[in-house]
Short mmCIF file of C-alpha atoms in Angstrom, two decimals:
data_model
loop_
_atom_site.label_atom_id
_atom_site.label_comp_id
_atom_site.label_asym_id
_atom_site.label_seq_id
_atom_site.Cartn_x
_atom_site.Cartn_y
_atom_site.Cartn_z
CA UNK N 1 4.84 -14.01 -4.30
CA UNK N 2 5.84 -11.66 -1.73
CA UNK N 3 8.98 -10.46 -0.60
CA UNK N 4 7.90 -10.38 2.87
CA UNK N 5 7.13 -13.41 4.62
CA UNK N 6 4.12 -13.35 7.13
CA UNK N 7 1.76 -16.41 8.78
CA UNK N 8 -1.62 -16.16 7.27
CA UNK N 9 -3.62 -16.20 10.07
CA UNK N 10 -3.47 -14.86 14.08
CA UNK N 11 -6.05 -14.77 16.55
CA UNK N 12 -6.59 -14.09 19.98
CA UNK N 13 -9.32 -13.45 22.64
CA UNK N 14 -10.95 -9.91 23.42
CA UNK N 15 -8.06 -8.33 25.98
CA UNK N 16 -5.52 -10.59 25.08
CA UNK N 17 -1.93 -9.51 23.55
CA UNK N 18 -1.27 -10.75 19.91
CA UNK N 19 2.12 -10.53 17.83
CA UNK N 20 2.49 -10.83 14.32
CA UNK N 21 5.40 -11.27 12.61
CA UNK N 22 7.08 -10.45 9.53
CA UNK N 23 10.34 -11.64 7.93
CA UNK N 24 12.68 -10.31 5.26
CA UNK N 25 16.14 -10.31 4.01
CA UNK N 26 19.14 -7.76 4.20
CA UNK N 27 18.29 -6.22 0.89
CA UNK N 28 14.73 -4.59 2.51
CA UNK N 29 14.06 -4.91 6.68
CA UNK N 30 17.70 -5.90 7.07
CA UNK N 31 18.29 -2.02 5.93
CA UNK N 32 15.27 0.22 5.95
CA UNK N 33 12.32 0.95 8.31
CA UNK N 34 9.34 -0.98 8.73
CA UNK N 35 5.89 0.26 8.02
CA UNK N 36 2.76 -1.77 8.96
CA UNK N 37 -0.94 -1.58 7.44
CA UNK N 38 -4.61 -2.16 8.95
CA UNK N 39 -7.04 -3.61 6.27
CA UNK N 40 -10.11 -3.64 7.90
CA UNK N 41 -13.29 -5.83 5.64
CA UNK N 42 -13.94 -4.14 2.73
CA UNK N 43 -12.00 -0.68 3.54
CA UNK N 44 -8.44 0.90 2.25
CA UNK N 45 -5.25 0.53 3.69
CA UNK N 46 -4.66 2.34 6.97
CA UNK N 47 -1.16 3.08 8.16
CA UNK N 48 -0.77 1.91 10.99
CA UNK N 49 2.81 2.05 12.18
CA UNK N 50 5.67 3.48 10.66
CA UNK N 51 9.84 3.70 10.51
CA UNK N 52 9.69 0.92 13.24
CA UNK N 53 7.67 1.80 15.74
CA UNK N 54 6.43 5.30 15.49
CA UNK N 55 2.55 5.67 15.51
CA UNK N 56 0.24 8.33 13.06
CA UNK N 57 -1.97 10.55 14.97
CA UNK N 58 -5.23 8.81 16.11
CA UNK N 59 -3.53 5.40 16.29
CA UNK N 60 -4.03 3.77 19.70
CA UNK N 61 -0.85 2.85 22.19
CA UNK N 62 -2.53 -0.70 22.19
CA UNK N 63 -0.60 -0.76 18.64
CA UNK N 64 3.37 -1.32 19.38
CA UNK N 65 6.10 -1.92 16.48
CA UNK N 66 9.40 -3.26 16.38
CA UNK N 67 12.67 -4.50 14.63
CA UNK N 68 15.35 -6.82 14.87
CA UNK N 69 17.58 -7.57 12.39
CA UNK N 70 15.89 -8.99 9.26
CA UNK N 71 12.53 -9.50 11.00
CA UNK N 72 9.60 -7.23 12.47
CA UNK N 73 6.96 -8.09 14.66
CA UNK N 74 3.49 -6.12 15.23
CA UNK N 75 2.41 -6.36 18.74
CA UNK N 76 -1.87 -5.33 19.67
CA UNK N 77 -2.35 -5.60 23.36
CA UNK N 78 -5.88 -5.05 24.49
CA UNK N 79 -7.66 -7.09 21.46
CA UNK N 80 -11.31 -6.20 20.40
CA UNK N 81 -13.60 -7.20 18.14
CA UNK N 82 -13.06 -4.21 15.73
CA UNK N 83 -9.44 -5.22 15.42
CA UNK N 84 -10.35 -8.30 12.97
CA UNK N 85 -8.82 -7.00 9.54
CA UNK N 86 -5.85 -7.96 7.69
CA UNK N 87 -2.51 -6.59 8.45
CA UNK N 88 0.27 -5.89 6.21
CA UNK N 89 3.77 -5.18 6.90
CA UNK N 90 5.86 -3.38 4.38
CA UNK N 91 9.17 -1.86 3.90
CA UNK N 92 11.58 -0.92 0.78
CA UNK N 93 13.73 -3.32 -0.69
CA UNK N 94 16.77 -2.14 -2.67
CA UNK N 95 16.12 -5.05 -5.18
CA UNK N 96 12.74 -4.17 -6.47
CA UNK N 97 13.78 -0.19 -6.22
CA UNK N 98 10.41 0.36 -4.12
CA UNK N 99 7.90 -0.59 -1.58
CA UNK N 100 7.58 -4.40 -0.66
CA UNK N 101 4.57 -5.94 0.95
CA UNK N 102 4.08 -8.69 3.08
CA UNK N 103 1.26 -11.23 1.83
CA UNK N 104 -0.91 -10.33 4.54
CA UNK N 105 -1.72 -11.82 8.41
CA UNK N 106 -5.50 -11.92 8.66
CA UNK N 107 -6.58 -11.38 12.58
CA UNK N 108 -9.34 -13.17 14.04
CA UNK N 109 -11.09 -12.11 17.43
CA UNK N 110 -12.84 -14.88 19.06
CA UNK H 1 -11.91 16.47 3.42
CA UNK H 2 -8.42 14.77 2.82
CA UNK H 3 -9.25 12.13 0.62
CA UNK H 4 -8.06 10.05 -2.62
CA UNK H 5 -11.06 8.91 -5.28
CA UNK H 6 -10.10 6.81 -7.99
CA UNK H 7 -12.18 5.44 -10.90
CA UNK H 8 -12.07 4.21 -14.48
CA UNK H 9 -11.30 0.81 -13.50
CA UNK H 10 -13.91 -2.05 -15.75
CA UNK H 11 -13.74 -4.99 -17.86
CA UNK H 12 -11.09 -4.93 -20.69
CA UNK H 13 -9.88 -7.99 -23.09
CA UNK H 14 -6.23 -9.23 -22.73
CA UNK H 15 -3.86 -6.61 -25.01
CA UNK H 16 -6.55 -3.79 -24.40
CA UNK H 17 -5.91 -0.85 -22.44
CA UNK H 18 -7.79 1.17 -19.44
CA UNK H 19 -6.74 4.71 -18.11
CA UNK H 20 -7.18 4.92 -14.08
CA UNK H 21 -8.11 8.71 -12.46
CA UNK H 22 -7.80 9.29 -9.07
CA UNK H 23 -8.83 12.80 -7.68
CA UNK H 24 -7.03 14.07 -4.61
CA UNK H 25 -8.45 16.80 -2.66
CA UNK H 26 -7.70 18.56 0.39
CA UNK H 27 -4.34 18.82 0.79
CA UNK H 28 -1.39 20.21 -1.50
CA UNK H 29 -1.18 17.58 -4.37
CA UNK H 30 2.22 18.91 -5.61
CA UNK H 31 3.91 18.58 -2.47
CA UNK H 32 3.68 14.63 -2.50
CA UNK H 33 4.86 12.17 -4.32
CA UNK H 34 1.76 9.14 -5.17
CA UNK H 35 1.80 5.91 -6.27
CA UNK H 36 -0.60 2.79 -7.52
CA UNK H 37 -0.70 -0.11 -5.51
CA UNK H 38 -2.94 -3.19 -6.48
CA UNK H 39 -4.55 -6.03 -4.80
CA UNK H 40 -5.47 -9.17 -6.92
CA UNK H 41 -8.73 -11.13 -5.49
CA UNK H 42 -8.05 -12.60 -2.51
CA UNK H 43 -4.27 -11.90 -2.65
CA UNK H 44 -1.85 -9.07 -0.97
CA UNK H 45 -0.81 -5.79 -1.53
CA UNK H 46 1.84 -5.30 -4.54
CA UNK H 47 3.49 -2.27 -5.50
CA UNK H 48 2.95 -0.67 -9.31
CA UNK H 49 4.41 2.24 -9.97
CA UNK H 50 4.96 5.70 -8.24
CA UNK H 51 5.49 9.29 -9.36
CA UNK H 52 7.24 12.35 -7.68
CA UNK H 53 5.54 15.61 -7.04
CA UNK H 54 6.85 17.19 -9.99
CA UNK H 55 6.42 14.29 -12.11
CA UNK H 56 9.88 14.48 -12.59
CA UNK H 57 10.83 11.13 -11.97
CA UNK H 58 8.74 8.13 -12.30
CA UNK H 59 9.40 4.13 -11.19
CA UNK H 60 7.36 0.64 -11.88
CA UNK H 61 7.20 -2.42 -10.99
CA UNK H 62 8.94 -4.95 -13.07
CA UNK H 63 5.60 -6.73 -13.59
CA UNK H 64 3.82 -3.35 -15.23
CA UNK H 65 7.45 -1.64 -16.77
CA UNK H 66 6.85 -1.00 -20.58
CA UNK H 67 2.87 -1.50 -20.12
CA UNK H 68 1.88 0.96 -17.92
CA UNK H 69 2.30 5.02 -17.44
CA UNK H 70 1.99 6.84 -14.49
CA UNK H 71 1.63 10.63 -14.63
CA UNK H 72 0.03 13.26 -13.33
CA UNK H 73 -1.77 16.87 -14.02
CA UNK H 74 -1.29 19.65 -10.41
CA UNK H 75 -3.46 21.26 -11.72
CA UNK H 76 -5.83 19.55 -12.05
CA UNK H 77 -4.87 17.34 -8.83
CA UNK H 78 -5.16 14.70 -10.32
CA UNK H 79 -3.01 11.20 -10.91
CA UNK H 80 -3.44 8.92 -13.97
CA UNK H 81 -2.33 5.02 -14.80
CA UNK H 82 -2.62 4.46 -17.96
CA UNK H 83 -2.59 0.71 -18.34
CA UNK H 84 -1.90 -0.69 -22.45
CA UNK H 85 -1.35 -4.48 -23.46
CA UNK H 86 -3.11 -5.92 -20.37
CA UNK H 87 -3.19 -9.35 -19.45
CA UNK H 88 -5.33 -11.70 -16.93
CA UNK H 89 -2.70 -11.38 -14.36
CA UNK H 90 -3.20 -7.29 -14.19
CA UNK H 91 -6.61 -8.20 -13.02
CA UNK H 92 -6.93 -6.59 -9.17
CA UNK H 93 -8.17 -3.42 -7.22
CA UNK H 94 -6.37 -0.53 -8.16
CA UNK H 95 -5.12 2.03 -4.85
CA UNK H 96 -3.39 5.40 -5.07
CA UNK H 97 -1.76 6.00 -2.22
CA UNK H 98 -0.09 9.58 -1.21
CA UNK H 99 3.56 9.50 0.39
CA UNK H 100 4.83 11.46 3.24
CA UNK H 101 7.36 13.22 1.12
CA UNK H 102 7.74 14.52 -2.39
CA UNK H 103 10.54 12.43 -4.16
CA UNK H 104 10.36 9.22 -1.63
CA UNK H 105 7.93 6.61 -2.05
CA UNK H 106 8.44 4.58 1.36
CA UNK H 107 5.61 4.82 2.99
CA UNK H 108 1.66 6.21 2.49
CA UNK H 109 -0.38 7.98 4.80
CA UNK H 110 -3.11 7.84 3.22
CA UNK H 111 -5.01 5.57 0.59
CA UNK H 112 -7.92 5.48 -1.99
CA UNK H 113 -11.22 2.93 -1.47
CA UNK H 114 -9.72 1.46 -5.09
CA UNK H 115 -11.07 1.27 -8.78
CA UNK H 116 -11.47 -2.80 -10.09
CA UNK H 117 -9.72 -3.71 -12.95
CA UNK H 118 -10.82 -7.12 -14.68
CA UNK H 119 -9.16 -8.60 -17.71
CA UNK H 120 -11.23 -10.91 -19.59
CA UNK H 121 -12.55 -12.23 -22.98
#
């Protein structure tokens, strides 16, 4: 059981814009940064994003974070075919006394 | 080549215990603090434990707390789980993961490809 709530499942088109969204409470997003994950089949973690919206060097501008509140949202505009993985959100919640994950948003490119 | 490579992971009975390596090399191992994170079969991503640079300080998971010991050897830049009384639930793939800082655990820039752990009789 996660204490990060995200939908299972996204998908989109090649080119189209997806979101994926993930939901907390005050005691993690409500009060620290948000950091998301790529999963690609078979492969490591990959940071993807991180405190918000910031992206690592290498990471594509097709990748866009954000915040609001208790909630965050992933946004890839642009979709392709090598963006099918799993993507996790994460940030630190004050009740566990370290990182939270989200259960995971596996992306589908039709 | 920056990169994390863990191993000992295998087939244990429920109560046994395993002892996870994972061998960090090019960059300064000291400097960071690292953590386990695991992945049951099919599941998410779940926290387990993380240690700062200096091994000074140390944190777990609920879950893991009084089973499991994190440490590690700069010298030999290297980081160690050593896992005692498991049970069917610790069964998953086992990540280190290196932070961006040396006390903080936030966030990780950069991850193993995992060792499997499976408890079993």
């Amino acid at each position: 059981q996660s204490e990060l709530t995200q939908p299972p499942s996204a998908s989109g088109t090649p080119g189209q814009r997806v979101t994926i969204s993930c939901s907390g409470s005050t005691s993690n997003i409500g009060s620290n940064f948000v950091y998301w994950y790529q999963q690609l089949p078979e492969m490591a973690p990959k940071l993807l994003i991180y405190r918000n919206k910031e992206r690592p060097s290498g990471v594509p501008d097709r990748f866009s974070g954000s915040k609001s509140g208790t909630s965050a949202s992933l946004a890839i505009s642009g979709l392709r075919s090598d963006d099918e993985a799993d993507y996790y959100c994460s940030t630190w919640d004050d009740s566990l006394s370290g990182p939270a994950f989200g259960g995971g948003t596996k992306l589908t490119v039709l | 080549e920056v990169q994390l490579l863990e191993s000992g992971g295998g087939l244990a009975q429920p109560g046994g215990s395993l002892r996870l390596s994972c061998a960090a090399s090019g960059f300064t191992f000291k400097s960071y603090a690292m953590t386990w994170v695991r992945q049951a079969p099919g599941t998410g991503l779940h926290w387990v434990s993380a240690i700062s640079g200096s091994a000074a300080t140390t944190s777990y998971a609920d879950s893991v707390k009084g089973r499991f010991t994190i440490s590690r050897d700069n010298s030999k830049n290297t980081l160690y789980l050593q896992m005692d009384s498991l049970r069917a639930e610790d069964t998953a793939l086992y990540y280190c993961a290196k932070s961006v800082a040396t006390t903080q655990y936030y966030y990780f820039d950069l991850w193993g490809l995992g060792t499997l752990v499976t408890v079993s009789s």
